[in-house]
Amino acid sequence: MDIKKIKKARGTIKVPGDKSISHRAVMLGALADGITSITGFLNGADCLSTIDCFRKMGIDITIDNNKVIVCGKGLYGLKKPSQTLYTGNSGTTTRLLCGILAGQRFDTSITGDASIQKRPMDRVTKPLTLMGAKIVNDRCPLYITGTQLHGIDYTMPVASAQVKTALILAGLYAEGKTTIHELEKSRDHTELMLTSMGAKLSVDSLDITVEKTSSLQPLKADIPGDISSAAFFMVLGAIMPNSEITITNVGINPTRTGIIDVLKDMGADITIENIHYSAGESIADITVRSSVLQGTEIGGDIIPKLIDELPVIAVAAVFADGETIIKDAQELKVKETNRIRAVVDEFQKCGVDITETDDGMIINGGKTIHGADFKTYGDHRMAMSLTVLAQLADGSSTLDDNDCARVSYPSFFDDFYKLDK
Ligand code: S3P
């Protein structure tokens, strides 16, 4: 499709619900005793994969737009699915399910699409095996024989909320204590939600301890907008001349707000208003106005707080004066596609001065760029980042696949082009 260019970016946007919280609300709701009601649910392909897997394990789930009702059957209420669980493009569904399924009293198999079949699963299967889990393969398809698990003391070699959550979920079923040490703080939605549901869980800075739990109370969850989706509008607002975009009701959990820190550091004009709290999550309205940006250096323990936003932060760097260095971001190589390679290759097509490094990229910004025929590699965040990039390129651009945006943001193009009306 042609990437239409907007002439102005002014207005108010309400982005869809947070993807990480939506997955967790369905999964934990299914394991709770009774009815969980969710509003603001992200109706994107990834979260629908989670719903589909739990329906296949006997959980009644109804969806009405963004309202979801999950009839939880308790920690031991899932039933053996009659088919392989299919997780589509969703790493979160696949890895979190491993943690739940390892401790069940039945066997399961899981697989997903071509991208999921390439992504590393040994980061969850290895520590789960230390807990006694029986899992064959370290990439999908995975074959899991349910068994009694035992607690472990585990230091995570990578900063990953998916791995941490898989181990916490397995810990609910394991005899004794499971203690997980993070080297850098990753998103903590699981910890917040499980605490509100009465799980035996404690957090001490980078250490999380969970004990075998017999029951979880159901949730009433009102899910805030996803800061990872708001990110596209934050960068658009900062780089487009004469723009002012307000994104309402966005989750600003401190484990997710690295993009705000980085854009502010680059000189972006950002205001955060109406801060309020719901179920331990902080929420606010974010306004971004056109700004003169400067290059910056991004690395260290901020990386897990903005990992999904790096492709669109790279777009901001293209329009910032001077050099931006992104480092310590090797994890980008094992996302929906290799996002270091994909960003570098696609940005070079339109004349961006960008170099791939082993753990990130270096961008020399502030130069004129031209339109190009872009590839998304089936990656939703590439599709949305390239759409923002193309806005300030001379001439026209195309995208090979806009449909993949539905993984996390089904109404992205509608919302985007509304800003020009
Ligand atoms: C997620 C954690 C992150 C993130 C992904 C969602 C989660 O992945 O990139 O989009 O919901 O826990 P990693 O755990 O692999 O860093």
Coordinates of C-alpha atoms and ligand atoms in Angstrom, one line a residue, residues 18-21 23-24 46 91-93 95-96 119-120 123 156 158-165 186-190 226 228 256 303-304 306-309 331-332 334-336 339 380-381, ligand 1:
D18 CA -2.0 -2.5 26.9
K19 CA -1.0 -5.8 25.3
S20 CA 1.1 -7.2 28.2
I21 CA -1.7 -6.5 30.7
H23 CA -2.6 -11.2 28.1
R24 CA -2.1 -11.4 31.8
D46 CA -1.8 -11.6 19.9
G91 CA 5.9 -14.6 22.1
T92 CA 4.1 -13.6 25.3
T93 CA 1.3 -16.2 24.9
R95 CA 6.4 -18.2 26.9
L96 CA 3.8 -17.5 29.6
R119 CA 12.2 -17.5 18.3
P120 CA 14.3 -18.9 21.2
R123 CA 15.2 -19.1 27.9
M156 CA 18.0 -14.5 34.9
V158 CA 18.5 -11.8 30.1
A159 CA 16.2 -9.0 31.1
S160 CA 12.9 -10.5 30.0
A161 CA 9.5 -10.0 31.6
Q162 CA 8.2 -13.0 29.6
V163 CA 10.8 -15.3 31.2
K164 CA 10.3 -13.8 34.7
T165 CA 6.5 -14.3 34.3
S186 CA 11.6 -5.5 33.5
R187 CA 7.9 -4.8 33.3
D188 CA 6.1 -5.9 36.5
H189 CA 2.5 -6.2 35.5
T190 CA 2.4 -9.9 36.6
D226 CA -0.6 0.7 25.7
S228 CA 4.1 1.0 23.2
R256 CA 7.6 1.0 30.7
I303 CA 16.7 -0.8 27.6
P304 CA 14.0 -3.2 29.1
L306 CA 11.7 0.8 26.1
I307 CA 12.6 -2.4 24.3
D308 CA 9.5 -2.5 22.1
E309 CA 9.8 1.3 21.3
E331 CA 17.4 -8.6 22.5
L332 CA 16.1 -6.8 19.4
V334 CA 15.1 -12.1 18.8
K335 CA 11.8 -10.1 18.5
E336 CA 9.1 -10.8 15.9
R339 CA 14.7 -5.5 14.6
H380 CA 3.7 -5.0 13.5
R381 CA 6.1 -2.5 15.1
Ligands
S3P1 C1 6.5 -8.6 27.1 C2 7.9 -8.6 27.3 C3 8.9 -8.1 26.4 C4 8.2 -7.4 25.2 C5 7.0 -8.1 24.7 C6 6.0 -8.2 25.8 C7 5.6 -9.1 28.1 O1 9.5 -9.3 25.8 O2 9.2 -7.2 24.2 O3 6.5 -7.3 23.6 O4 4.4 -8.9 28.0 O5 6.1 -9.7 29.1 P1 10.8 -9.9 26.6 O6 10.3 -10.5 27.8 O7 11.3 -11.0 25.6 O8 11.8 -8.8 26.8

